[in-house]
Amino acid sequence: GAVVSQHPSRVICKSGTSVKIECRSLDFQATTMFWYRQFPKQSLMLMATSNEGSKATYEQGVEKDKFLINHASLTLSTLTVTSAHPEDSSFYICSARTGTGGQDTQYFGPGTRLTVL
Amino acid sequence: GDSVTQMEGPVTLSEEAFLTINCTYTATGYPSLFWYVQYPGEGLQLLLKATKADDKGSNKGFEATYRKETTSFHLEKGSVQVSDSAVYFCALTDSTLTFGKGTMLLVSP
């Protein structure tokens, strides 16, 4: 089946630094990628939807200047957490979908655990 | 808005026991319903789905029936295995996926 990878799987950084998380679709072209955030014992919360070559669409309450999303190619999307603070510590999950797929063809990455000290 | 409520875990069972994980939803439209599974260290995988009322989704011995009258989509399996230990997410979609909080299942030999 389709595989989505994320890098890094785990990152620890100091408060005030920026962290970039990569999401790649390994064997298919993803016209749409999604970024989710998951707090402990909470559901996945959609942060933003990005289509290749265009600006991401952010969900209400998500700061677009803090969570920069770039979807420069059909196989790569990046999420940059700028000036990270401890409250940004969370589990970030990306998913990718082909252009013709419905919701069931959304493939998920393994997630990135971010810890901000 | 749309929401999904599923039972809190962890659910702890012995191998070959019967499994039920409850899931109920609220939605304004007519959503499709899904169960996703996340094995340790891996991404979410679609387990099964149902797109309309009374549909039954099934896969790998798991099944769930779309019950519009009770707004439920409970996950069941007749005989669980140790390898079924994972976190299970109920989800619905109208235009975007809305997930429940996830239920951890632990199966012991």
Coordinates of C-alpha atoms in Angstrom, one line a residue:
Chain A
G1 CA 0.0 0.0 0.0
A2 CA 0.9 3.7 -0.1
V3 CA 3.5 4.8 2.3
V4 CA 3.9 8.2 4.0
S5 CA 7.0 9.0 5.9
Q6 CA 7.8 11.7 8.4
H7 CA 11.1 13.0 9.5
P8 CA 12.2 13.3 12.2
S9 CA 10.2 10.9 14.3
R10 CA 11.2 12.7 17.5
V11 CA 12.7 16.1 18.2
I12 CA 13.7 18.0 21.3
C13 CA 14.4 21.6 21.0
K14 CA 14.9 24.7 23.1
S15 CA 12.2 27.3 23.5
G16 CA 12.5 30.0 20.9
T17 CA 14.0 27.8 18.2
S18 CA 12.3 26.7 15.0
V19 CA 11.7 23.1 14.0
K20 CA 11.0 21.7 10.6
I21 CA 9.1 18.4 10.1
E22 CA 9.0 16.7 6.7
C23 CA 6.2 14.6 5.3
R24 CA 6.8 12.6 2.2
S25 CA 4.7 10.3 0.1
L26 CA 7.0 7.6 -1.0
D27 CA 5.3 5.8 -3.8
F28 CA 2.5 8.1 -5.0
Q29 CA 1.8 11.7 -5.8
A30 CA -0.1 13.6 -3.1
T31 CA -1.9 16.6 -4.4
T32 CA -3.3 17.2 -1.0
M33 CA -1.6 16.8 2.4
F34 CA -3.0 17.3 5.8
W35 CA -1.3 18.2 9.1
Y36 CA -2.8 17.1 12.4
R37 CA -1.9 17.6 16.0
Q38 CA -2.6 15.1 18.7
F39 CA -2.4 15.8 22.4
P40 CA -2.2 13.0 24.9
K41 CA -5.4 11.1 25.1
Q42 CA -7.0 13.5 22.7
S43 CA -8.2 13.0 19.1
L44 CA -6.3 14.2 16.1
M45 CA -7.1 17.8 15.4
L46 CA -6.7 19.0 11.8
M47 CA -4.4 22.0 11.7
A48 CA -4.2 22.7 8.0
T49 CA -4.8 21.4 4.5
S50 CA -2.3 22.0 1.8
N51 CA -2.5 21.5 -2.0
E52 CA 0.7 21.3 -4.1
G53 CA 1.8 24.7 -5.3
S54 CA -0.7 26.8 -3.4
K55 CA -1.1 28.3 0.1
A56 CA -2.3 26.1 2.9
T57 CA -5.7 26.4 4.4
Y58 CA -5.6 26.7 8.1
E59 CA -8.3 25.6 10.5
Q60 CA -9.8 28.1 12.9
G61 CA -7.6 28.9 15.8
V62 CA -4.3 27.7 14.1
E63 CA -1.8 30.5 13.8
K64 CA -0.5 30.4 10.2
D65 CA 2.5 32.5 11.1
K66 CA 3.5 30.1 13.8
F67 CA 2.9 26.9 11.8
L68 CA 4.4 27.4 8.4
I69 CA 3.4 24.9 5.8
N70 CA 5.0 24.4 2.5
H71 CA 3.9 21.9 -0.2
A72 CA 6.4 22.6 -2.9
S73 CA 6.1 19.2 -4.7
L74 CA 3.7 16.4 -5.1
T75 CA 5.7 14.2 -2.7
L76 CA 6.8 16.6 0.0
S77 CA 5.2 18.9 2.5
T78 CA 6.9 20.6 5.4
L79 CA 5.6 22.0 8.7
T80 CA 7.8 24.5 10.4
V81 CA 7.0 25.4 14.0
T82 CA 8.5 28.8 14.4
S83 CA 9.8 30.2 17.7
A84 CA 8.6 27.0 19.5
H85 CA 7.4 27.2 23.1
P86 CA 6.6 24.4 25.6
E87 CA 2.9 24.6 24.8
D88 CA 3.8 23.5 21.2
S89 CA 5.0 20.2 22.5
S90 CA 2.8 17.6 20.9
F91 CA 2.5 14.8 18.4
Y92 CA 2.3 16.0 14.8
I93 CA 0.9 13.7 12.1
C94 CA 0.7 14.3 8.4
S95 CA -1.4 12.5 5.8
A96 CA -1.5 12.5 2.1
R97 CA -4.2 12.0 -0.4
T98 CA -4.2 11.6 -4.2
G99 CA -6.1 14.0 -6.3
T100 CA -8.9 11.6 -7.2
G101 CA -9.2 9.9 -3.9
G102 CA -12.0 10.2 -1.3
Q103 CA -11.4 10.3 2.4
D104 CA -10.5 6.6 2.5
T105 CA -7.5 7.1 0.3
Q106 CA -5.8 9.4 2.9
Y107 CA -2.6 7.8 4.0
F108 CA -1.0 8.7 7.3
G109 CA 2.6 9.1 8.4
P110 CA 3.9 7.7 11.7
G111 CA 4.0 11.0 13.4
T112 CA 6.6 13.3 14.9
R113 CA 6.9 13.8 18.6
L114 CA 8.0 17.4 19.4
T115 CA 9.2 18.3 22.8
V116 CA 10.1 21.9 23.5
L117 CA 12.1 22.6 26.7
Chain B
G1 CA -20.1 20.8 14.4
D2 CA -19.4 17.2 13.7
S3 CA -18.0 15.1 16.6
V4 CA -17.0 11.5 17.4
T5 CA -17.2 10.0 20.9
Q6 CA -15.6 6.6 21.6
M7 CA -15.0 4.7 24.7
E8 CA -12.0 5.4 26.8
G9 CA -9.3 2.8 27.1
P10 CA -7.3 1.0 27.6
V11 CA -9.4 -2.1 26.9
T12 CA -7.6 -5.1 28.2
L13 CA -8.6 -8.6 26.9
S14 CA -7.3 -12.1 26.8
E15 CA -6.6 -13.7 23.5
E16 CA -9.7 -15.1 21.8
A17 CA -12.0 -12.8 23.8
F18 CA -14.8 -10.9 22.1
L19 CA -14.1 -7.2 21.5
T20 CA -16.5 -4.3 21.3
I21 CA -15.3 -0.7 21.1
N22 CA -18.2 1.8 21.2
C23 CA -18.4 4.8 18.9
T24 CA -21.1 7.3 18.5
Y25 CA -21.2 10.4 16.4
T26 CA -23.0 13.7 15.8
A27 CA -23.1 15.1 12.3
T28 CA -25.3 17.5 10.4
G29 CA -25.2 15.7 7.1
Y30 CA -24.8 12.1 6.1
P31 CA -21.2 11.3 6.8
S32 CA -19.2 8.3 5.9
L33 CA -17.8 6.4 8.9
F34 CA -14.4 4.9 9.4
W35 CA -12.3 2.9 11.8
Y36 CA -8.6 3.5 11.7
V37 CA -5.9 1.4 13.5
Q38 CA -2.5 2.6 14.7
Y39 CA 0.0 0.0 15.6
P40 CA 2.9 1.0 17.8
G41 CA 5.4 3.2 15.9
E42 CA 3.3 3.2 12.7
G43 CA 0.9 5.6 11.0
L44 CA -2.9 5.3 11.0
Q45 CA -4.3 2.7 8.7
L46 CA -7.8 2.4 7.4
L47 CA -9.4 -0.7 9.0
L48 CA -12.9 -0.5 7.6
K49 CA -15.5 2.0 6.5
A50 CA -19.2 2.4 5.8
T51 CA -20.7 5.0 3.6
K52 CA -24.5 4.8 4.3
A53 CA -27.0 3.7 6.9
D54 CA -27.1 -0.1 7.5
D55 CA -23.8 -0.6 5.7
K56 CA -21.5 -3.1 7.4
G57 CA -17.8 -2.6 7.0
S58 CA -15.5 -5.5 7.6
N59 CA -11.8 -6.4 7.5
K60 CA -9.4 -8.8 9.2
G61 CA -12.2 -10.2 11.3
F62 CA -13.3 -6.7 12.5
E63 CA -16.7 -5.4 11.6
A64 CA -18.9 -2.3 12.3
T65 CA -22.4 -1.4 11.2
Y66 CA -23.5 2.1 10.4
R67 CA -26.6 2.7 12.6
K68 CA -28.2 5.9 11.8
E69 CA -31.0 5.5 14.3
T70 CA -28.6 5.3 17.2
T71 CA -25.8 7.3 15.5
S72 CA -23.4 4.6 16.3
F73 CA -20.6 2.6 14.6
H74 CA -19.4 0.1 17.1
L75 CA -16.3 -2.0 16.3
E76 CA -16.5 -5.7 17.0
K77 CA -14.3 -8.7 16.6
G78 CA -15.3 -12.2 17.7
S79 CA -11.8 -13.4 18.8
V80 CA -9.0 -11.0 19.3
Q81 CA -5.3 -11.8 18.9
V82 CA -2.2 -10.4 20.6
S83 CA -1.3 -8.8 17.2
D84 CA -4.6 -6.8 17.4
S85 CA -3.0 -4.7 20.2
A86 CA -3.1 -1.1 18.9
V87 CA -5.0 2.1 19.2
Y88 CA -8.3 2.3 17.3
F89 CA -9.8 5.5 16.1
C90 CA -13.4 6.0 15.0
A91 CA -13.8 8.8 12.5
L92 CA -16.4 10.4 10.2
T93 CA -16.2 12.6 7.2
D94 CA -18.5 15.1 5.7
S95 CA -15.8 17.1 4.0
T96 CA -12.8 16.6 6.3
L97 CA -12.0 13.8 8.7
T98 CA -13.1 14.1 12.3
F99 CA -11.6 11.7 14.7
G100 CA -12.5 10.3 18.1
K101 CA -9.9 10.3 20.9
G102 CA -8.8 6.7 20.2
T103 CA -9.1 3.6 22.3
M104 CA -6.1 1.5 23.2
L105 CA -6.6 -2.2 23.0
L106 CA -4.2 -4.5 24.9
V107 CA -4.5 -8.2 24.2
S108 CA -2.6 -10.6 26.4
P109 CA -1.7 -14.2 25.6

